[in-house]
XYZ file of C-alpha atoms in Angstrom:
557
model
C 161.750 78.378 111.081
C 163.839 81.396 110.289
C 162.290 84.625 108.966
C 160.900 84.359 105.409
C 163.253 87.055 104.177
C 166.230 85.205 105.625
C 165.123 82.019 103.878
C 164.900 83.803 100.510
C 167.865 86.163 100.956
C 169.836 84.177 98.355
C 167.582 85.680 95.643
C 169.062 89.141 96.148
C 167.109 92.394 96.320
C 167.024 93.725 92.750
C 167.493 90.974 90.188
C 165.551 90.462 86.925
C 162.758 88.707 88.840
C 162.245 91.604 91.261
C 162.444 94.200 88.487
C 159.805 92.309 86.483
C 157.446 92.135 89.470
C 158.062 95.776 90.390
C 157.308 97.251 86.973
C 154.524 94.897 85.865
C 152.555 95.251 89.099
C 153.093 99.013 89.061
C 151.959 99.153 85.427
C 148.801 97.218 86.315
C 147.822 100.252 88.450
C 147.743 102.633 85.467
C 144.089 101.810 84.542
C 143.148 102.719 88.118
C 144.250 106.264 87.333
C 141.852 106.211 84.374
C 138.849 104.874 86.225
C 139.411 106.514 89.575
C 138.893 110.043 88.249
C 137.156 109.479 84.911
C 134.067 111.235 86.334
C 135.974 114.501 85.864
C 135.082 114.310 82.165
C 132.301 111.718 82.004
C 130.054 113.771 84.281
C 131.286 117.258 83.366
C 128.585 119.938 83.059
C 129.043 122.150 79.962
C 127.578 125.604 79.544
C 123.841 125.316 78.981
C 120.673 127.353 78.694
C 116.964 126.788 78.380
C 115.962 125.570 74.954
C 113.464 127.685 73.009
C 112.203 125.397 70.211
C 113.083 126.560 66.724
C 109.517 125.955 65.552
C 108.038 128.549 67.932
C 106.944 131.656 66.037
C 108.901 134.454 67.717
C 110.433 137.625 66.365
C 114.210 137.873 66.474
C 113.999 140.436 69.304
C 111.780 138.241 71.469
C 113.843 135.127 70.759
C 116.969 136.934 71.939
C 115.139 138.205 75.037
C 113.331 134.946 75.893
C 115.747 134.052 78.715
C 116.194 136.059 81.925
C 119.668 136.940 83.132
C 121.168 135.579 86.343
C 124.347 136.075 88.358
C 126.824 133.164 88.280
C 128.956 132.116 91.296
C 131.941 134.000 89.848
C 129.936 137.243 89.778
C 129.370 137.412 86.016
C 125.948 137.650 84.349
C 124.666 134.994 81.963
C 121.393 133.823 80.469
C 119.437 131.661 82.882
C 120.294 127.971 82.885
C 117.076 126.786 84.485
C 114.309 129.253 83.619
C 112.824 131.134 80.694
C 110.055 133.672 80.346
C 106.687 132.014 79.973
C 106.728 130.982 76.328
C 102.979 131.336 75.642
C 103.048 134.905 76.956
C 106.065 136.143 74.974
C 104.687 134.434 71.868
C 101.535 136.530 72.327
C 103.600 139.695 72.724
C 105.585 138.835 69.603
C 102.410 138.266 67.583
C 101.071 141.690 68.696
C 104.293 143.393 67.582
C 105.323 144.510 71.065
C 109.037 144.996 71.729
C 110.886 143.585 74.762
C 112.209 146.238 77.106
C 110.300 148.980 75.272
C 106.667 148.004 75.262
C 107.027 145.244 77.833
C 108.986 145.392 81.106
C 110.937 142.110 81.200
C 111.352 142.333 84.970
C 107.613 141.909 85.430
C 107.244 138.823 83.226
C 106.516 135.442 84.890
C 109.045 132.645 84.372
C 108.766 128.888 83.855
C 111.185 125.918 83.966
C 112.952 124.599 80.867
C 109.970 122.566 79.692
C 111.519 121.810 76.297
C 114.942 120.822 77.578
C 118.291 122.537 77.301
C 120.776 123.688 74.709
C 124.311 122.579 75.609
C 127.583 124.098 74.432
C 129.781 121.665 72.497
C 132.920 123.814 72.674
C 134.512 121.536 75.306
C 132.429 118.346 75.376
C 130.402 116.821 72.569
C 128.496 114.758 75.109
C 128.645 113.774 78.776
C 126.266 111.853 81.004
C 124.960 115.282 82.064
C 123.916 116.213 78.524
C 122.745 112.664 77.805
C 120.260 112.541 80.686
C 119.836 116.276 81.464
C 121.432 116.180 84.936
C 121.030 119.938 85.424
C 118.807 122.334 87.367
C 116.418 120.293 89.540
C 118.437 117.152 88.657
C 121.900 118.641 89.196
C 122.282 116.640 92.441
C 122.632 113.483 90.355
C 126.029 114.537 89.001
C 127.891 114.505 92.347
C 125.850 111.476 93.422
C 127.307 109.570 90.459
C 130.840 110.187 91.738
C 129.787 109.433 95.316
C 128.329 106.072 94.256
C 131.662 105.192 92.660
C 133.353 105.914 95.998
C 130.667 103.904 97.806
C 131.831 101.015 95.632
C 135.402 101.816 96.653
C 134.311 101.678 100.304
C 132.656 98.289 99.839
C 135.600 96.964 97.813
C 138.139 98.076 100.412
C 136.090 96.326 103.095
C 135.915 92.949 101.321
C 139.099 92.908 99.243
C 141.414 92.171 102.172
C 139.290 89.257 103.338
C 138.992 87.882 99.796
C 142.735 88.214 99.300
C 143.479 86.382 102.538
C 141.093 83.568 101.641
C 141.529 83.075 97.897
C 145.027 84.409 97.284
C 146.548 87.671 96.101
C 146.901 86.731 92.447
C 143.367 85.401 91.945
C 141.800 88.461 93.576
C 144.061 90.794 91.594
C 143.056 89.441 88.210
C 139.427 88.806 89.156
C 138.976 92.412 90.214
C 140.792 93.617 87.099
C 138.173 91.686 85.138
C 135.371 93.290 87.164
C 136.788 96.767 86.592
C 137.299 96.251 82.855
C 134.156 94.205 82.198
C 131.672 96.457 83.967
C 133.306 99.588 82.518
C 132.688 98.084 79.093
C 129.016 97.437 79.956
C 128.767 101.058 81.152
C 129.392 102.203 77.589
C 125.953 100.835 76.669
C 124.080 102.367 79.623
C 120.526 103.343 78.695
C 119.799 105.451 81.776
C 121.526 107.373 84.536
C 120.402 104.764 87.054
C 122.020 101.954 85.069
C 125.225 103.954 84.636
C 125.437 104.742 88.362
C 124.882 101.156 89.527
C 127.567 99.928 87.139
C 129.868 102.730 88.316
C 129.467 101.487 91.889
C 130.546 97.992 90.815
C 133.509 99.433 88.897
C 134.533 101.224 92.104
C 134.489 97.914 93.973
C 136.800 96.342 91.384
C 139.023 99.399 91.163
C 140.078 99.526 94.806
C 140.248 95.726 95.176
C 142.602 95.563 92.201
C 144.721 98.360 93.685
C 144.940 96.784 97.146
C 145.702 93.310 95.764
C 148.556 94.657 93.611
C 149.832 96.628 96.592
C 149.899 93.586 98.872
C 151.239 91.169 96.247
C 154.194 93.401 95.427
C 154.939 94.104 99.085
C 155.000 90.391 99.901
C 157.156 89.316 96.948
C 159.718 92.131 96.976
C 162.503 92.423 99.532
C 162.576 94.929 102.365
C 164.663 97.638 100.681
C 162.662 97.529 97.435
C 159.319 97.173 99.224
C 159.402 100.689 100.680
C 160.153 102.241 97.293
C 157.436 100.128 95.680
C 154.898 101.148 98.318
C 155.626 104.879 98.310
C 156.821 105.543 94.764
C 156.175 102.633 92.392
C 152.430 102.183 92.815
C 151.678 105.849 93.496
C 153.593 107.257 90.543
C 152.164 104.735 88.093
C 148.703 105.679 89.379
C 149.631 109.307 88.653
C 150.735 108.312 85.138
C 147.269 106.876 84.511
C 145.778 110.068 85.908
C 147.961 112.141 83.561
C 146.830 110.125 80.555
C 143.152 110.727 81.415
C 142.991 114.339 80.100
C 144.989 113.277 77.031
C 142.350 110.685 76.134
C 139.553 113.129 76.968
C 141.051 115.904 74.839
C 140.963 113.834 71.662
C 137.744 111.939 72.437
C 134.928 114.346 73.366
C 132.025 111.849 73.364
C 131.567 110.195 76.761
C 130.737 106.710 75.431
C 133.759 106.557 73.149
C 135.946 108.058 75.880
C 134.847 105.408 78.369
C 135.497 102.692 75.792
C 139.012 104.070 75.180
C 139.703 104.179 78.924
C 138.462 100.610 79.340
C 140.441 99.020 76.503
C 143.919 99.238 78.173
C 142.654 96.883 80.869
C 142.778 94.080 78.310
C 146.564 94.488 78.132
C 146.788 93.076 81.675
C 145.543 89.635 80.578
C 149.026 88.287 79.609
C 150.295 89.219 83.078
C 148.479 86.175 84.480
C 151.238 83.938 83.061
C 154.052 86.211 84.318
C 153.092 87.399 87.799
C 153.199 84.592 90.403
C 151.169 84.080 93.549
C 152.633 85.410 96.786
C 154.931 82.734 98.289
C 154.201 84.197 101.730
C 150.466 83.594 101.295
C 151.058 80.084 99.963
C 153.149 79.241 103.033
C 150.419 80.626 105.309
C 148.032 78.185 103.616
C 150.415 75.250 104.022
C 151.113 75.074 100.265
C 154.872 74.929 100.720
C 155.693 73.024 97.536
C 153.984 75.666 95.376
C 155.888 78.412 97.209
C 159.196 76.602 96.617
C 158.444 76.240 92.890
C 157.941 80.019 92.622
C 161.149 80.776 94.540
C 163.149 78.338 92.389
C 161.823 79.922 89.198
C 162.778 83.328 90.599
C 166.280 82.058 91.387
C 166.630 80.688 87.870
C 165.479 84.025 86.408
C 168.078 85.809 88.553
C 170.776 83.322 87.548
C 171.169 81.998 91.100
C 171.371 78.399 92.287
C 168.702 77.754 94.937
C 169.501 75.564 97.978
C 168.215 71.984 98.045
C 165.620 72.817 100.714
C 164.210 76.329 101.058
C 161.327 75.923 103.525
C 161.180 73.242 106.224
C 157.538 72.069 106.629
C 158.113 70.808 110.185
C 159.401 74.196 111.338
C 156.434 75.948 109.742
C 154.003 73.676 111.560
C 155.823 74.338 114.813
C 155.655 78.080 114.203
C 151.918 77.938 113.482
C 151.283 76.203 116.804
C 152.423 79.313 118.704
C 149.530 81.706 118.219
C 149.017 84.991 120.007
C 145.770 86.126 121.585
C 143.321 87.322 118.953
C 142.605 91.047 118.943
C 139.490 92.842 117.704
C 138.363 96.342 116.809
C 137.539 97.181 120.444
C 141.268 97.056 121.177
C 141.568 100.321 119.206
C 139.456 101.928 121.954
C 140.949 100.057 124.904
C 142.930 102.875 126.534
C 142.750 106.657 126.438
C 146.018 106.797 124.520
C 145.133 104.413 121.686
C 141.549 105.726 121.590
C 142.718 109.299 121.060
C 145.244 108.246 118.411
C 142.511 106.281 116.611
C 140.102 109.225 116.573
C 142.803 111.623 115.377
C 143.927 109.197 112.661
C 140.353 108.654 111.454
C 139.669 112.396 111.114
C 143.034 113.127 109.505
C 142.579 110.386 106.894
C 139.015 111.507 106.156
C 139.868 115.169 105.609
C 142.969 114.385 103.531
C 140.740 112.265 101.281
C 138.134 115.051 101.033
C 140.853 117.497 99.988
C 142.551 115.162 97.513
C 139.438 114.032 95.660
C 137.682 117.375 96.033
C 140.538 119.197 94.285
C 140.869 116.444 91.670
C 137.165 116.449 90.779
C 136.988 120.242 90.759
C 139.465 120.779 87.888
C 136.706 121.312 85.229
C 135.423 124.257 87.305
C 138.737 126.119 87.272
C 139.415 128.978 84.885
C 141.023 128.061 81.591
C 141.255 124.776 79.722
C 139.861 121.885 81.853
C 142.083 119.369 80.041
C 145.243 121.317 80.887
C 144.070 121.884 84.466
C 143.423 118.167 84.919
C 146.876 117.340 83.541
C 148.491 119.840 85.937
C 146.535 118.331 88.811
C 147.919 114.913 87.864
C 151.522 115.861 87.167
C 151.880 117.747 90.461
C 151.418 114.406 92.228
C 154.748 113.060 90.957
C 156.975 115.563 92.805
C 154.621 115.304 95.807
C 155.230 111.547 96.070
C 158.986 111.898 95.537
C 159.369 114.669 98.094
C 157.177 112.802 100.594
C 159.433 109.754 100.246
C 162.594 111.842 100.693
C 161.218 113.649 103.736
C 160.192 110.379 105.364
C 163.783 109.159 105.197
C 165.295 111.897 107.354
C 162.806 114.224 109.085
C 160.363 113.811 111.998
C 156.993 112.448 110.950
C 154.532 114.721 112.717
C 156.273 118.000 111.878
C 156.746 116.974 108.251
C 153.131 115.904 107.755
C 151.776 118.886 109.671
C 153.857 121.183 107.459
C 152.523 119.839 104.163
C 148.953 119.860 105.507
C 149.305 123.463 106.660
C 150.848 124.373 103.303
C 147.949 122.773 101.425
C 145.292 124.310 103.659
C 146.670 127.852 103.840
C 147.091 128.250 100.075
C 143.509 127.043 99.526
C 142.294 129.734 101.943
C 144.302 132.352 100.037
C 142.448 131.654 96.774
C 139.489 133.831 97.817
C 141.836 136.832 98.096
C 143.058 136.576 94.498
C 141.422 139.076 92.085
C 139.177 137.493 89.453
C 141.373 138.555 86.535
C 144.437 136.797 88.042
C 143.042 133.334 87.370
C 146.503 131.906 86.599
C 147.559 132.727 90.163
C 144.395 131.011 91.450
C 145.228 127.876 89.480
C 148.795 127.922 90.820
C 147.470 128.112 94.380
C 145.076 125.214 93.724
C 147.944 123.094 92.382
C 150.132 124.019 95.340
C 147.304 122.975 97.645
C 146.966 119.705 95.742
C 150.721 119.186 96.114
C 150.570 119.565 99.909
C 147.538 117.308 100.355
C 148.941 114.633 98.015
C 152.241 114.614 99.911
C 150.285 114.202 103.156
C 148.334 111.326 101.592
C 151.613 109.545 100.822
C 152.996 110.164 104.308
C 149.940 109.193 106.317
C 150.212 105.500 105.336
C 153.712 105.224 106.771
C 153.029 107.412 109.817
C 149.866 105.542 110.816
C 151.556 102.162 110.479
C 154.261 103.320 112.896
C 151.793 104.675 115.459
C 149.980 101.368 116.016
C 151.516 98.286 117.655
C 151.927 95.077 115.692
C 149.000 93.332 117.381
C 146.437 95.833 116.009
C 148.346 97.558 113.220
C 146.259 96.129 110.378
C 143.030 97.033 112.176
C 144.253 100.561 112.878
C 145.182 101.181 109.271
C 141.962 99.514 108.143
C 139.818 101.808 110.293
C 141.686 104.861 109.023
C 141.377 103.665 105.438
C 137.616 103.212 105.854
C 137.411 106.799 107.093
C 139.339 107.853 104.009
C 136.678 106.187 101.823
C 133.953 108.105 103.639
C 135.876 111.293 102.866
C 136.001 110.419 99.170
C 132.217 109.838 99.188
C 131.685 113.324 100.627
C 134.177 115.061 98.308
C 131.844 115.454 95.251
C 129.445 117.450 97.414
C 132.206 119.832 98.462
C 132.674 120.478 94.731
C 128.888 120.807 94.325
C 128.880 123.736 96.783
C 130.820 125.704 94.181
C 127.560 126.132 92.256
C 126.448 128.512 95.015
C 129.756 130.185 95.809
C 132.907 129.368 93.877
C 135.118 130.037 96.923
C 133.101 127.927 99.364
C 134.746 124.551 98.478
C 138.219 126.045 98.951
C 137.266 127.721 102.239
C 135.876 124.467 103.659
C 138.667 122.219 102.379
C 141.345 124.726 103.358
C 139.970 125.252 106.878
C 139.607 121.526 107.553
C 143.090 120.790 106.170
C 144.649 123.470 108.405
C 142.781 121.990 111.376
C 144.131 118.524 110.550
C 147.647 119.943 110.274
C 147.318 121.347 113.799
C 145.861 118.097 115.174
C 148.764 116.155 113.658
C 151.080 117.978 116.058
C 149.320 116.249 118.958
C 150.365 112.812 117.729
C 153.561 111.220 119.085
C 156.747 111.229 117.026
C 157.755 107.870 115.538
C 160.854 108.666 113.489
C 163.879 106.727 114.753
C 161.786 104.914 117.359
C 161.403 101.107 117.331
C 157.983 99.905 116.243
C 155.739 99.003 119.198
C 154.705 95.378 119.527
C 151.970 95.698 122.165
C 149.405 98.339 123.107
C 151.351 99.051 126.317
C 154.453 99.892 124.282
C 152.752 102.576 122.163
C 154.182 106.068 122.266
C 152.229 108.345 124.585
C 150.067 111.176 123.384
C 151.400 114.303 125.109
C 150.237 117.210 122.980
C 153.094 119.152 121.463
C 155.594 117.588 123.843
C 157.104 114.296 122.729
C 157.502 111.598 125.333
C 158.419 107.978 124.744
C 156.260 105.253 126.194
C 157.434 103.198 129.122
C 158.855 99.990 127.676
C 158.612 96.907 129.789
C 161.025 95.280 127.362
C 163.439 96.802 124.933
C 162.271 96.379 121.357
C 165.744 96.938 120.050
C 169.101 98.356 121.092
C 169.417 102.134 121.021
C 172.113 101.748 118.401
C 169.725 99.981 116.001
C 168.921 101.952 112.849
C 165.455 103.562 112.684
C 162.774 101.438 111.072
C 160.505 102.850 108.402
C 157.525 100.638 107.753
C 154.937 100.949 105.039
C 151.397 99.772 105.725
C 151.628 97.483 102.739
C 154.571 95.591 104.173
C 152.574 94.187 107.048
């Protein structure tokens, strides 16, 4: 049997059928932008202070002096968030007519926790899960854990989604996981405890990534080669960024977390009609021996494009003959087989993990920046669009390792510079954060293509899968990088910046793949030679030297 793309070449590359698939599948990713970073506002921590009950008989002077002062991470002084002067004692002083700071030295007074709860500012948020269940002070670790549990769900979903998709089909998994994401988000609205909310958030994370991966694969398998690369690097990513941009818009007008979550969940219902428009992957159907169903889809596509399909598209006898020639099965241990592939695997795993820490750490940290958190979140989202476009343009013409190392070094260095900016120049600090986000996002877009070109065909899916799993571990850790800002506001940027710079340097030790034929076997992989590029010894030529360079996206495998 000839190549699938040769068999379906009569459809063309960019007809009405392909445009419909491109835009509808890309649009189905928009809710992922909502859910993926909704914790930015759902679990935001507003300004708060210990509550002194209104019914307590205190003079105005003692009520104003009932809270000790503490130094915040930014160096300013504020009333304590987690302690108050012992209420029974100051009530006694008030009853005796003693004055704070005059008759009584406040520095000598014993303190106690916020036994009566907290008073939360409603200037930015009317309610969040933090104010709902008092996730502050001794319970402040629950906030970042909520986000981490979502990413644990993403880790689990990324592990099982590929297997489910291979077994049950791309379309069924796509819409089933959309239903999981939308359905469990809706149940979250009625959460009665933090524990219930967090467990449901984990399940939403499983649906969120499975939906994303299924749409990615389905589009890559239906669309032609020239459109597939644009779909993989621009279509899905930019529509995800559009959803991310709409998140602060929803949050700005809806300040209650339950109503906000309901508003973010509702657009998922708009994907229901897509079931009757988006077809199953013909490639997957052929792999399952369901050739007639695949032909029906191709004929409908030809009709939509105004093209007459040939009498016979796929020859069942040739497909059976092709299936009889199977290569030796490979496993994960093949990624550690030789020094060369082992080193590339370790480098790829660490690079993916740190890029993920930087991306999600900066995204989740936007409420902690100076200024309006809604505007900061929008800027963090909109900067991704030029990052994806520039990453795509750079991948077309420039060497991979130098390009990716450059954007990583850019992102890391500007994050390290933030600590040098004076406190009153907060606009400059925000600009540096966004520039860092730009560099890390561009690296995130590039690393998919670069990694897919490093590994040979026989283990390429496993190599990308291992790197992707490491990326999920990075996203799980990212909320705790943000959490460190409660102790020192520069610490998250120092850690993320230092690690990103390190990854940029390590990228230079990887082999260059631009303009080099893709390796088919482990022996044909490019050799790791530090900063010096050296091609691998090829026992057979993969292609003529005059062949054009191949650029492969991980989703086109």
